[in-house]
mmCIF file of C-alpha atoms and ligand atoms in Angstrom:
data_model
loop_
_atom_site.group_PDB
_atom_site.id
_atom_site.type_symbol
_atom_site.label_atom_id
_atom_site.label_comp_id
_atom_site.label_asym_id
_atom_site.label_seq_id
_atom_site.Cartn_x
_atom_site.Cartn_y
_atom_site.Cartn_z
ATOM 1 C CA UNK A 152 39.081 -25.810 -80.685
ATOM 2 C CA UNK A 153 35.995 -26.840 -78.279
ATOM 3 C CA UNK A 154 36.429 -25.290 -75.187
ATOM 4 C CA UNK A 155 34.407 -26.693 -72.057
ATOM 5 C CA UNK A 156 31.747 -24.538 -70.862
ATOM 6 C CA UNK A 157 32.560 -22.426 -67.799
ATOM 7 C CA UNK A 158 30.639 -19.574 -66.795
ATOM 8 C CA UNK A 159 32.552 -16.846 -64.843
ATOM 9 C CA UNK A 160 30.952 -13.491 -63.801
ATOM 10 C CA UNK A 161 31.955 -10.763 -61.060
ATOM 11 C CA UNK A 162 30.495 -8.357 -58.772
ATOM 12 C CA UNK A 163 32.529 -5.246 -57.421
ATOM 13 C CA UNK A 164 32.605 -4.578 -53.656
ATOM 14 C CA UNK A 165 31.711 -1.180 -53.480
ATOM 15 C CA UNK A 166 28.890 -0.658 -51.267
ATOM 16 C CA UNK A 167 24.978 -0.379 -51.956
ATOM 17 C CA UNK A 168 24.590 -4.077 -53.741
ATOM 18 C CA UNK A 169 20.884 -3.031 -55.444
ATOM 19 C CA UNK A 170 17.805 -5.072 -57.145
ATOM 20 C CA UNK A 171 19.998 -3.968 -60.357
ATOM 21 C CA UNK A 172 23.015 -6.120 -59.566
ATOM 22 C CA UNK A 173 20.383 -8.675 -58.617
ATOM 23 C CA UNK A 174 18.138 -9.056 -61.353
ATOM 24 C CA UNK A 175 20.778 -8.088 -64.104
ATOM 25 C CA UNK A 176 22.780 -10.456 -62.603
ATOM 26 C CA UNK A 177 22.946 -12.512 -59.563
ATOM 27 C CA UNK A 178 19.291 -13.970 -60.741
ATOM 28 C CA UNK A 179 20.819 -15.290 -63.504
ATOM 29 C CA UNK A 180 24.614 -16.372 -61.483
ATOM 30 C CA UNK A 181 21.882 -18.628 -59.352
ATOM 31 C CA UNK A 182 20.020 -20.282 -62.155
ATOM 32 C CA UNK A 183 23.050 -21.351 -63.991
ATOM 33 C CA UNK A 184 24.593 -23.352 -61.098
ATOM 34 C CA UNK A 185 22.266 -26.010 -62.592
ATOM 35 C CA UNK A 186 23.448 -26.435 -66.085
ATOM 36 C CA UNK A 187 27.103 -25.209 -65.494
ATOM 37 C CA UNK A 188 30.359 -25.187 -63.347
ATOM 38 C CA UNK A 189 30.421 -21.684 -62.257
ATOM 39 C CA UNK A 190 32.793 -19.034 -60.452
ATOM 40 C CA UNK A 191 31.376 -16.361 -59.424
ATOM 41 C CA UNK A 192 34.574 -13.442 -58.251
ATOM 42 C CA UNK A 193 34.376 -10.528 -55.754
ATOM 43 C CA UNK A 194 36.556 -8.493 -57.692
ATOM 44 C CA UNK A 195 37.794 -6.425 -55.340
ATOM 45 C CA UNK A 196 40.810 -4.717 -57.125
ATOM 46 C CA UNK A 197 38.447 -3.672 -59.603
ATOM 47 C CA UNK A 198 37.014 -1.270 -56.499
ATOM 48 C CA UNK A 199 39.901 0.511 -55.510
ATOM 49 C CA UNK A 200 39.995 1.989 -59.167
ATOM 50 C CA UNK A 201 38.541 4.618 -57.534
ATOM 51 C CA UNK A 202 38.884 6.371 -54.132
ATOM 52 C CA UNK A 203 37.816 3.744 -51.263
ATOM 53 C CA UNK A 204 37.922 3.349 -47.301
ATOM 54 C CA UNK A 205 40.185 0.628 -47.111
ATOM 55 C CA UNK A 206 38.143 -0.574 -43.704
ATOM 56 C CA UNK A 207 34.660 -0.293 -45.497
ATOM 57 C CA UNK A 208 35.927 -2.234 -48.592
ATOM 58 C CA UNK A 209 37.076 -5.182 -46.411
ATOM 59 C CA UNK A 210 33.141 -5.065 -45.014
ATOM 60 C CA UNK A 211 31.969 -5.044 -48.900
ATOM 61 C CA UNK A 212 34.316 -7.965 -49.805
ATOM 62 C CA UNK A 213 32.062 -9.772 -47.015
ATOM 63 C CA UNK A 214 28.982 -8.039 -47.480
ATOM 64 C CA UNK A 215 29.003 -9.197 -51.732
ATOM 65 C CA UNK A 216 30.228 -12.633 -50.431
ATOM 66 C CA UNK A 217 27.124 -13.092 -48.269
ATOM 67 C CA UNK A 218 24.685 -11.490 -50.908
ATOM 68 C CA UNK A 219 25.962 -14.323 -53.648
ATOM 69 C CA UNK A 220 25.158 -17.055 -50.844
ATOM 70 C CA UNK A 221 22.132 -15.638 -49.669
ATOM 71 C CA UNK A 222 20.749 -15.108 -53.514
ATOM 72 C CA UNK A 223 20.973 -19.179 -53.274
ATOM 73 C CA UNK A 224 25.137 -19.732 -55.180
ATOM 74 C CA UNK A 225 26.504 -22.680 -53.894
ATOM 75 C CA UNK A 226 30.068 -22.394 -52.550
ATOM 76 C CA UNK A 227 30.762 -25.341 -52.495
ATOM 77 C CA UNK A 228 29.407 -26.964 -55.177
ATOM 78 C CA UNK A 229 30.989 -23.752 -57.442
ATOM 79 C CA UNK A 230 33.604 -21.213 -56.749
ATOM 80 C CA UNK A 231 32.962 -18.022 -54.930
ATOM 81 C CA UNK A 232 36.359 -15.939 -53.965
ATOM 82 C CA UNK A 233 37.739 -12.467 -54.163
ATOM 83 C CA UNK A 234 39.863 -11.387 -57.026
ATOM 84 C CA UNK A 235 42.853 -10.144 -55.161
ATOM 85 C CA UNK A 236 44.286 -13.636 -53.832
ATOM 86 C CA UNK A 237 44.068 -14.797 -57.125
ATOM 87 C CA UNK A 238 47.593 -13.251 -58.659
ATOM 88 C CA UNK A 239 47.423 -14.548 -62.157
ATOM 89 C CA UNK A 240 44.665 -11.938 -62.721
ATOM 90 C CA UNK A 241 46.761 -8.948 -62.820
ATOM 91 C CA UNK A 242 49.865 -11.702 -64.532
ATOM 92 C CA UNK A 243 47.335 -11.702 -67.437
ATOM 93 C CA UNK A 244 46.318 -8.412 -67.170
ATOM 94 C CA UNK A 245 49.668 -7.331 -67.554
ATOM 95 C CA UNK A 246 50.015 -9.622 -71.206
ATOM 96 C CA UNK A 247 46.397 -8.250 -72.046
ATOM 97 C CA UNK A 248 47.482 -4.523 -71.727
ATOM 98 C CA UNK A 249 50.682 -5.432 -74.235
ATOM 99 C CA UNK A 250 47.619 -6.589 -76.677
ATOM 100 C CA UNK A 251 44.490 -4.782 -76.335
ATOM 101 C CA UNK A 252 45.000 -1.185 -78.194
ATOM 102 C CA UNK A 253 44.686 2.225 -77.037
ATOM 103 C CA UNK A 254 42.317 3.136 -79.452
ATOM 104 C CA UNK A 255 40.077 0.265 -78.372
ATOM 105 C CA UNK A 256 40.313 1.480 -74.599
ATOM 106 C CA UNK A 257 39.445 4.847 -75.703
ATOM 107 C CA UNK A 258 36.071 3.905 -76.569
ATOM 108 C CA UNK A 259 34.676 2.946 -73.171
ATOM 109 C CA UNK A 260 31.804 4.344 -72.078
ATOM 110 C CA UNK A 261 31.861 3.444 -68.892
ATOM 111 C CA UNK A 262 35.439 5.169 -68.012
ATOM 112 C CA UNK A 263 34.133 8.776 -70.101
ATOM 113 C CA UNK A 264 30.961 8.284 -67.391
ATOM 114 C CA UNK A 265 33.121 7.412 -64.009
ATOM 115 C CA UNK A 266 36.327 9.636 -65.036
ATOM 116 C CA UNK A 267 33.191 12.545 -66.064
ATOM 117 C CA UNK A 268 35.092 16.133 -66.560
ATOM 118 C CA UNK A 269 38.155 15.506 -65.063
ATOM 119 C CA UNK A 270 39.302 12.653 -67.129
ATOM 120 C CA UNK A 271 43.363 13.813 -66.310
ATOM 121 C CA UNK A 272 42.831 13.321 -63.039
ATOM 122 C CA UNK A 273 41.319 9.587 -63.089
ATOM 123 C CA UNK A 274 43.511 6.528 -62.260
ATOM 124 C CA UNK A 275 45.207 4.470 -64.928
ATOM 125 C CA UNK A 276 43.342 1.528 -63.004
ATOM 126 C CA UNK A 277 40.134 3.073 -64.276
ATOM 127 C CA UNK A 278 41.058 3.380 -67.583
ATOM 128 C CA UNK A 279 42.354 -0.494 -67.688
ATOM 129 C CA UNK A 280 39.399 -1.457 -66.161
ATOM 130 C CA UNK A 281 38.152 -3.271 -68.982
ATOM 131 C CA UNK A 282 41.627 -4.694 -69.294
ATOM 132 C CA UNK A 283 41.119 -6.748 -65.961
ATOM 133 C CA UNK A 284 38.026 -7.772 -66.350
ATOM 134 C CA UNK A 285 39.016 -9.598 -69.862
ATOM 135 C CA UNK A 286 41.969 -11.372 -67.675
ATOM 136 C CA UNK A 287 38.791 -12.015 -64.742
ATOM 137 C CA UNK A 288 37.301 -13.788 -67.409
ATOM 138 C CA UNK A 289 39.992 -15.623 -69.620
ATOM 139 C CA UNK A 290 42.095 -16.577 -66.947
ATOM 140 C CA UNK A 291 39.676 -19.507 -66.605
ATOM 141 C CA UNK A 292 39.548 -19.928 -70.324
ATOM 142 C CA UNK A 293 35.614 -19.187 -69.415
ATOM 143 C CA UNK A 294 33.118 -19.406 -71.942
ATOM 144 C CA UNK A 295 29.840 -17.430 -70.977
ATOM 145 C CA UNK A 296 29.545 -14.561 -69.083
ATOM 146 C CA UNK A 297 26.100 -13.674 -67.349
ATOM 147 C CA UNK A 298 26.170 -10.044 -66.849
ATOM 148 C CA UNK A 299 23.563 -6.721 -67.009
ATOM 149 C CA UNK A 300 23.316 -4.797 -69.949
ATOM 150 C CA UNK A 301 25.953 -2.143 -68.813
ATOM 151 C CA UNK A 302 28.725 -4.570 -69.117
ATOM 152 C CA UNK A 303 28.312 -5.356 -72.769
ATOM 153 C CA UNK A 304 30.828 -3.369 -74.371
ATOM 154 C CA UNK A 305 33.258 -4.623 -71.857
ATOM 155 C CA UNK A 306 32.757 -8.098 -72.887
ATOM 156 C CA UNK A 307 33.033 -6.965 -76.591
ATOM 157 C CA UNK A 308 36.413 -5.548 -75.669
ATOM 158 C CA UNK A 309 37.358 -9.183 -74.029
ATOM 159 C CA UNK A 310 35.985 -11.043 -77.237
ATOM 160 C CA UNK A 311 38.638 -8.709 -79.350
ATOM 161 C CA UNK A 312 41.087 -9.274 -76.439
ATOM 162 C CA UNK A 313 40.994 -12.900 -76.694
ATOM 163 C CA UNK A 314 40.672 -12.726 -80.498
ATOM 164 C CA UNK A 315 43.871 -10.680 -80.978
ATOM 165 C CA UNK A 316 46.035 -13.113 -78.246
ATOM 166 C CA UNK A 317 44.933 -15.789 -80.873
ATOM 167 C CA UNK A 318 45.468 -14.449 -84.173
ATOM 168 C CA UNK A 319 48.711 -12.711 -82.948
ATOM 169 C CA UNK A 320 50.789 -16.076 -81.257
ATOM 170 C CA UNK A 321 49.001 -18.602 -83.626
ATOM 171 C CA UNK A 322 52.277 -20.229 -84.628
ATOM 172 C CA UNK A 323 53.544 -20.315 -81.065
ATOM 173 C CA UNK A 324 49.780 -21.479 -79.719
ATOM 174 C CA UNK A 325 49.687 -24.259 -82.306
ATOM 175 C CA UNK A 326 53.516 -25.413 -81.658
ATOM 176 C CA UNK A 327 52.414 -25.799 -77.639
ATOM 177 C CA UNK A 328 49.693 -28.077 -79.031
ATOM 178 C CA UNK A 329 46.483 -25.887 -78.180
ATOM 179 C CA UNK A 330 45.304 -26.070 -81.930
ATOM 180 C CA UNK A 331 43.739 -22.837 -83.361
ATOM 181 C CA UNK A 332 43.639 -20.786 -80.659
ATOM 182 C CA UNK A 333 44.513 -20.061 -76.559
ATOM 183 C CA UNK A 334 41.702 -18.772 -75.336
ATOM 184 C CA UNK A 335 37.358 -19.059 -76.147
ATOM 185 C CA UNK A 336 35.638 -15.799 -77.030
ATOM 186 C CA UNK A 337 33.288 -15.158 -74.015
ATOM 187 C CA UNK A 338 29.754 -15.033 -74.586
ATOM 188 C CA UNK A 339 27.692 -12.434 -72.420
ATOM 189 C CA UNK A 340 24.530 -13.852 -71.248
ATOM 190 C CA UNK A 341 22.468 -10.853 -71.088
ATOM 191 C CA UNK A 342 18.770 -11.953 -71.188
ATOM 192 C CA UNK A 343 15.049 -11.508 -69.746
ATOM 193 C CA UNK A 344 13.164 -8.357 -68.699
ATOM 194 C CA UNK A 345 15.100 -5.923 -65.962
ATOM 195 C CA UNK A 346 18.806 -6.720 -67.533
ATOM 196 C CA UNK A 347 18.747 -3.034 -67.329
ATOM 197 C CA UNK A 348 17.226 -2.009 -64.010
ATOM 198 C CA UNK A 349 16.381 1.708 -63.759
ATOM 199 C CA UNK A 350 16.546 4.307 -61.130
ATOM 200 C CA UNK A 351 13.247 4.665 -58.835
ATOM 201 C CA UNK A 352 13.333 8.273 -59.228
ATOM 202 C CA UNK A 353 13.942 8.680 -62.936
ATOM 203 C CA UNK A 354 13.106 5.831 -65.844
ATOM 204 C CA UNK A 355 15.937 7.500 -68.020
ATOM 205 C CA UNK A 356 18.715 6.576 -65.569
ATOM 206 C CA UNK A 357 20.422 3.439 -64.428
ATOM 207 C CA UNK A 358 19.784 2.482 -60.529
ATOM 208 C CA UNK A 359 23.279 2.668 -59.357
ATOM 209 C CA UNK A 360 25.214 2.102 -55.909
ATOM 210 C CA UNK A 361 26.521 6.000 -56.561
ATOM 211 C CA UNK A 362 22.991 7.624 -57.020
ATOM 212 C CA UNK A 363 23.293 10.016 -54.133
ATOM 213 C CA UNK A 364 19.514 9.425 -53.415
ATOM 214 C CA UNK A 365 18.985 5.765 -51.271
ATOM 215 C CA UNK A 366 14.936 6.125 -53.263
ATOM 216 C CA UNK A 367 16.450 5.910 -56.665
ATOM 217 C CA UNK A 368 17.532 2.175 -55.458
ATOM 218 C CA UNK A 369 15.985 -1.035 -53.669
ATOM 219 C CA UNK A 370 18.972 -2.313 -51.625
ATOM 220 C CA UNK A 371 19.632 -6.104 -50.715
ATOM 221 C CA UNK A 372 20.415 -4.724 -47.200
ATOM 222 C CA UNK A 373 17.164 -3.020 -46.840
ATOM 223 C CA UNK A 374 14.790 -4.258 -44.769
ATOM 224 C CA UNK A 375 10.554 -4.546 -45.658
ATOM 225 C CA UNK A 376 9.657 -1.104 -44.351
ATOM 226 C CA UNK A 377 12.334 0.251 -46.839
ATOM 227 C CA UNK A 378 11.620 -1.616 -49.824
ATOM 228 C CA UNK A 379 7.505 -0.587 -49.198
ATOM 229 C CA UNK A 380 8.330 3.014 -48.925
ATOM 230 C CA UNK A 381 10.660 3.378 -51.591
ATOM 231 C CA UNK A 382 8.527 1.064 -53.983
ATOM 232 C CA UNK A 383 5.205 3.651 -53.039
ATOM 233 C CA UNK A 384 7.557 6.728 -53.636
ATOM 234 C CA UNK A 385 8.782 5.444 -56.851
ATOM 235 C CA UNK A 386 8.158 8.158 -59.572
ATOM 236 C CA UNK A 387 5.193 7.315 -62.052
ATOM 237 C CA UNK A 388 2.863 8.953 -64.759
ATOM 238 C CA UNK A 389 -0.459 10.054 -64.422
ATOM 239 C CA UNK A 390 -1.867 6.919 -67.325
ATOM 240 C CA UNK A 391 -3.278 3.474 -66.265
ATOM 241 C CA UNK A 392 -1.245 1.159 -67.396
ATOM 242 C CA UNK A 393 -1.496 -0.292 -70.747
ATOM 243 C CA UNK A 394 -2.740 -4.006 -71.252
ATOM 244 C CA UNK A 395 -0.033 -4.742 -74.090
ATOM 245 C CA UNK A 396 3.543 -3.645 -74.494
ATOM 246 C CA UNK A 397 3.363 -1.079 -77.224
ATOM 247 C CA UNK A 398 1.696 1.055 -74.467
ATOM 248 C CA UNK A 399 4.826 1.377 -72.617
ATOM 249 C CA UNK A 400 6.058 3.546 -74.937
ATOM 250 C CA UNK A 401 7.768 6.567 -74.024
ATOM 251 C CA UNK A 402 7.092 5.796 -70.683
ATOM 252 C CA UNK A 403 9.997 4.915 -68.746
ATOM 253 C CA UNK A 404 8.992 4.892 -65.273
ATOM 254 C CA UNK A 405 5.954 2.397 -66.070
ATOM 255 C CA UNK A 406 8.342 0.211 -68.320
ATOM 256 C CA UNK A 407 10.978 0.006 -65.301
ATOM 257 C CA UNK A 408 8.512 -1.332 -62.445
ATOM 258 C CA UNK A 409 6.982 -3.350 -65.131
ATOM 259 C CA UNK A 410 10.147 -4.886 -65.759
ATOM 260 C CA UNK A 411 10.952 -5.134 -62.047
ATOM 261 C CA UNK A 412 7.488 -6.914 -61.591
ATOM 262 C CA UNK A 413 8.069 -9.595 -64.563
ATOM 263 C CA UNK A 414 11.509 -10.586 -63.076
ATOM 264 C CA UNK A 415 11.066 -10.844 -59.446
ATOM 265 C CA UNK A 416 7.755 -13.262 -60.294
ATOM 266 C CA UNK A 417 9.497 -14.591 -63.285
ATOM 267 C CA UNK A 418 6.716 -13.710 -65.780
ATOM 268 C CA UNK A 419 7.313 -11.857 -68.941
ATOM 269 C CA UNK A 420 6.207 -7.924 -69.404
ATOM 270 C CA UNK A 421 3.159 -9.322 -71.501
ATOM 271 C CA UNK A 422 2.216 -11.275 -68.726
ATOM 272 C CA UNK A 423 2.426 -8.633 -66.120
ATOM 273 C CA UNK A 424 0.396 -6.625 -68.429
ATOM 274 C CA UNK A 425 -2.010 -8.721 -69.218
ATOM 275 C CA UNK A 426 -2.530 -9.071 -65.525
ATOM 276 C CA UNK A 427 -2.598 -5.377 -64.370
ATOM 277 C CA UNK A 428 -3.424 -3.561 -67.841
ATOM 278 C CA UNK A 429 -6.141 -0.957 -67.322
ATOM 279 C CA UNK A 430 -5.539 -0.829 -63.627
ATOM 280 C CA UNK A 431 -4.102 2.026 -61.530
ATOM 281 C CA UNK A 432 -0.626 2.745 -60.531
ATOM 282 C CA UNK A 433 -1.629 2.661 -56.663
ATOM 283 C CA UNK A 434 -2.776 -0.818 -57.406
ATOM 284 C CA UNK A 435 0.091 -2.350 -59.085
ATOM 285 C CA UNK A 436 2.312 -0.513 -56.624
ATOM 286 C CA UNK A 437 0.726 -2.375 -53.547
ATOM 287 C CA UNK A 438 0.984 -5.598 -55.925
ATOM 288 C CA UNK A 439 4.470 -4.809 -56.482
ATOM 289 C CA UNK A 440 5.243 -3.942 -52.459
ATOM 290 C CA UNK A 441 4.147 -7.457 -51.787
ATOM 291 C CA UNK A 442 6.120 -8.986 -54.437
ATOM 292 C CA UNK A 443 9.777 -7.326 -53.577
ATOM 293 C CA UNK A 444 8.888 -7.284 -49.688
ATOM 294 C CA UNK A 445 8.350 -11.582 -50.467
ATOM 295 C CA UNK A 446 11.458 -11.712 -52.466
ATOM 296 C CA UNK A 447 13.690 -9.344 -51.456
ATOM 297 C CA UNK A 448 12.861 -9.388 -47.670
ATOM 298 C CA UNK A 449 14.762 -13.136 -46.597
ATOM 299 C CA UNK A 450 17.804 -12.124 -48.762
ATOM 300 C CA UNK A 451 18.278 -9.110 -46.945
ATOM 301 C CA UNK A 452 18.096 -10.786 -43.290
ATOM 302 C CA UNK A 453 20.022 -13.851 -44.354
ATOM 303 C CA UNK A 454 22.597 -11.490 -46.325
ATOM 304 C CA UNK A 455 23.216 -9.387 -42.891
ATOM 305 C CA UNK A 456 23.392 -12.709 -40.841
ATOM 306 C CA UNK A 457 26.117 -14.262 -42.972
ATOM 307 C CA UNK A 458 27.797 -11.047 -43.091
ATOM 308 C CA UNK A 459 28.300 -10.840 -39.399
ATOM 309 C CA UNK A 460 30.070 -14.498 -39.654
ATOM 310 C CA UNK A 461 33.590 -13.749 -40.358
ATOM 311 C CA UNK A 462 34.924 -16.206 -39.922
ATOM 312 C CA UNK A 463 32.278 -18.289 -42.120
ATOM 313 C CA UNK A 464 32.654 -15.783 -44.726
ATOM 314 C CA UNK A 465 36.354 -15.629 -44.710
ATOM 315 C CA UNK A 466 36.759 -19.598 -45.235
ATOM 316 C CA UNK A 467 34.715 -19.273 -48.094
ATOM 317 C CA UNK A 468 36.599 -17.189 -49.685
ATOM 318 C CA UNK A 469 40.115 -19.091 -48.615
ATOM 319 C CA UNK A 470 38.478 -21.729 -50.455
ATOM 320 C CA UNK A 471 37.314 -20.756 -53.217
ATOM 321 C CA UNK A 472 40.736 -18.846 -53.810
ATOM 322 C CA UNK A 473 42.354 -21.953 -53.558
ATOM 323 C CA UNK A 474 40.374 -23.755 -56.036
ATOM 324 C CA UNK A 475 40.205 -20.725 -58.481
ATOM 325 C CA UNK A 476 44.111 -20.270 -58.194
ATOM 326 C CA UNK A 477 44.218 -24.557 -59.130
ATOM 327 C CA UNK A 478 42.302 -23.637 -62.934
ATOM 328 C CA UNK A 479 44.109 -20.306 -63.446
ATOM 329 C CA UNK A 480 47.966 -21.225 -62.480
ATOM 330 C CA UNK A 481 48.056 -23.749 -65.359
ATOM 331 C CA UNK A 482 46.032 -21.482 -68.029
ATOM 332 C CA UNK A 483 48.517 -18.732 -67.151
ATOM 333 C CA UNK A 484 51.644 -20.946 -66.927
ATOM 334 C CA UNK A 485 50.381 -21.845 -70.562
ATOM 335 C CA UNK A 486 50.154 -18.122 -71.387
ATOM 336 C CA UNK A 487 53.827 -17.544 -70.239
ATOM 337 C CA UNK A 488 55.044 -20.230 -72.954
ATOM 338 C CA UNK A 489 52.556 -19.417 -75.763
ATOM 339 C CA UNK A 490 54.468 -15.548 -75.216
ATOM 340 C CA UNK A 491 57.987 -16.364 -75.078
ATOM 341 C CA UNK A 492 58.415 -16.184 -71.177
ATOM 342 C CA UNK A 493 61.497 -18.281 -70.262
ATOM 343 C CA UNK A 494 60.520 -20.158 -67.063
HETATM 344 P P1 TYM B 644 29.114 -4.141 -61.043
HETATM 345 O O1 TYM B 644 29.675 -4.502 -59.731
HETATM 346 O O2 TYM B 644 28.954 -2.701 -61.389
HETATM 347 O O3 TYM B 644 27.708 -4.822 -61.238
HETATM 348 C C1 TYM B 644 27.540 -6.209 -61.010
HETATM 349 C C2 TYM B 644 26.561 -6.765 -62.016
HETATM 350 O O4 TYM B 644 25.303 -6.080 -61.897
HETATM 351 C C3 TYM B 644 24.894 -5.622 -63.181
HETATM 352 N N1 TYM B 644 24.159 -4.349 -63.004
HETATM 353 C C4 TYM B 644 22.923 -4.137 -63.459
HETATM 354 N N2 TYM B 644 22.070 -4.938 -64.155
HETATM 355 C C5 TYM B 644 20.857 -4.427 -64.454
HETATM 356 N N3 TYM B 644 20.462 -3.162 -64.105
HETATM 357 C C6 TYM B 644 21.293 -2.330 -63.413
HETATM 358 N N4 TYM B 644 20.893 -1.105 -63.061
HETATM 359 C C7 TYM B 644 22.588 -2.822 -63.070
HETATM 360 N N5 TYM B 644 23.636 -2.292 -62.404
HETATM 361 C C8 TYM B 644 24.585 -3.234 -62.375
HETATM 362 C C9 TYM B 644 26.179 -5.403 -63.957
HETATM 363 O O5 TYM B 644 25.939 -5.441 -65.344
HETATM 364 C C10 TYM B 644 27.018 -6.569 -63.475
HETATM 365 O O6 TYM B 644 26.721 -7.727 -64.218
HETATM 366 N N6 TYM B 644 32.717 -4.710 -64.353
HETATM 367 C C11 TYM B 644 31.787 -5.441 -63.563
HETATM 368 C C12 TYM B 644 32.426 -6.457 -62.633
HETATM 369 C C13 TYM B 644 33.365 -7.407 -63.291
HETATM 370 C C14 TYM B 644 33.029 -8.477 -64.146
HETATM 371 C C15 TYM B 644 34.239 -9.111 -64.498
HETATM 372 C C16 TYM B 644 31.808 -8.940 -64.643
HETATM 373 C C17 TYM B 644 34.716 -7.426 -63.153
HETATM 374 N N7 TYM B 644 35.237 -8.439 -63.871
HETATM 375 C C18 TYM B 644 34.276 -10.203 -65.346
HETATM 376 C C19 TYM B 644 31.856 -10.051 -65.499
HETATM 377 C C20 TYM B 644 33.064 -10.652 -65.841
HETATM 378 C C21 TYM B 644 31.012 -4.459 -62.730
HETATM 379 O O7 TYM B 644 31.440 -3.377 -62.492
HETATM 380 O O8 TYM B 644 29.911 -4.907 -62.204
#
């Protein structure tokens, strides 16, 4: 069967959005508004799979809103909402979790890196993580999924999700006239040069809203004065840099604000290199400062203006509940006959 495309893609409200969740996503959330119909979720019962103010998380539900219309998405020509007034995400969660395996779960890296040592002692909500996002996704049947390289083996796990619904209710998918199969397998859309943004302080590790040091991350919230300082305290090697990629080898630092450089000016690595090769660090740094301060710098004023307007923000969300909850209540009501739900 063809399915329509729809792109659908999330963002969690915990705090610290970064220039990772930016360039490994949002970027990409903003440029497809022109080729696709879009809906882009806060998924906010994705953040209390771990310990959470309830009083801050309300703020990052509006604070992630604002960033996604400050970044340039369109509300109302696509649909921004948050997760939880949508119910037929956790309906198909539930029917996911009586079709995705254990064994399949058990291979996430992501949960072994959150849950860390004490893995008895994590929530069952982190372990099913994956589980919801796969419902996030195929509860509007959606077809591509731009995310940053992190999530990959997340969307693998919907793919197989949405693979096993099929193969295992063919008969009773084909009998309710849907033809080979229920649901598409989601393509991630991971693509161009930072769709794995590193930390500031260390190349070998992802910038992340839970690095306990604000330097190893450019926030959206932070102002010019931040971005400058942290971009001139951001760790380096003692080499020039190299006028062609090979050059970047074994050099994380370099290949991370390299990266950063080529996607905030949307030039490729080659380009930046060819550009800065032979050059200093201190150089390319100021370059850089200018670059993110130019970029980064109306986003983060815009992002704290619209987050102060609650009421703005909140009927945005109302809205884009209600036309979220009009694609999923049919796709799930579907679901509930394709399984053998008597309604
Ligand atoms: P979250 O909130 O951790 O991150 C949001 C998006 O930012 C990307 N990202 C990065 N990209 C490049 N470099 C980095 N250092 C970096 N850090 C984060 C993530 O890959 C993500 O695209 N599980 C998801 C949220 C989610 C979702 C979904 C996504 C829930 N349901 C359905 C897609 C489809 C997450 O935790 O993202």
């Amino acid at each position: 069967m063809a399915f329509k495309e729809l792109v659908f893609s999330g963002v969690q409200p915990t705090g610290n959005l970064h220039l990772g969740n930016y360039l490994g996503a949002i970027v990409k959330f903003v440029e497809l508004q022109d080729s696709h119909d879009c809906i882009y979720c806060v998924v906010d019962m994705h953040a209390i799979t771990q310990a959470h103010d309830p009083n801050q998380l309300i703020a990052n539900i509006r604070e992630v809103t604002a960033a996604f219309i400050a970044c340039g998405i369109d509300p109302k020509k696509h649909i921004v909402f948050n997760q939880s007034q949508v119910a037929e995400h956790a309906e198909l969660a539930w029917v996911f979790n009586c079709v995705a395996r254990i064994g399949w779960l058990n291979r996430m890296t992501q949960f072994k890196e959150k849950a860390g040592k004490d893995r008895e002692n994590a929530s069952i909500g982190l372990y099913d993580y994956p589980v919801l996002m796969a419902a996030d996704i195929l509860v509007y049947r959606a077809t591509h999924v731009p995310v940053g390289e992190d999530q990959k083996q997340h969307l693998e796990l919907s793919r197989d999700i949405a693979q096993k619904f099929n193969n295992d209710f063919a008969e009773s998918i084909a009998a309710h006239g849907f033809g080979e199969g229920f649901f598409p397998l989601p393509e991630p859309l991971i693509q161009g040069p930072a769709t794995r943004v590193m930390s500031l302080r260390d190349g070998t590790k992802k910038m992340s809203k839970s690095d306990a040091s604000d330097y190893s991350r450019i926030n959206l919230s932070d102002d010019a004065d931040a971005i400058a300082q942290k971009v001139r305290k951001a760790k380096t090697d003692p080499e020039p840099l190299p006028s062609e990629l090979p050059g970047l080898d074994k050099r994380p630092e370099a290949t991370n604000l390299v990266g950063i450089y080529a996607a905030l000016s949307g030039a490729t690595k080659d380009q930046v290199l060819a550009e800065f090769g032979g050059g200093q660090f201190s150089q390319f740094k100021a370059s850089l400062v200018d670059l993110a301060v130019a970029k980064l710098g109306p986003i983060g004023a815009e992002m704290k203006k619209l987050s102060a307007d609650h009421a703005y923000i909140d009927s945005v969300l109302r809205d884009g509940s209600a036309r979220a909850r009009a694609i999923a209540a049919p796709n799930m009501k579907a679901v509930k006959e394709i399984v053998g739900f008597l309604s």
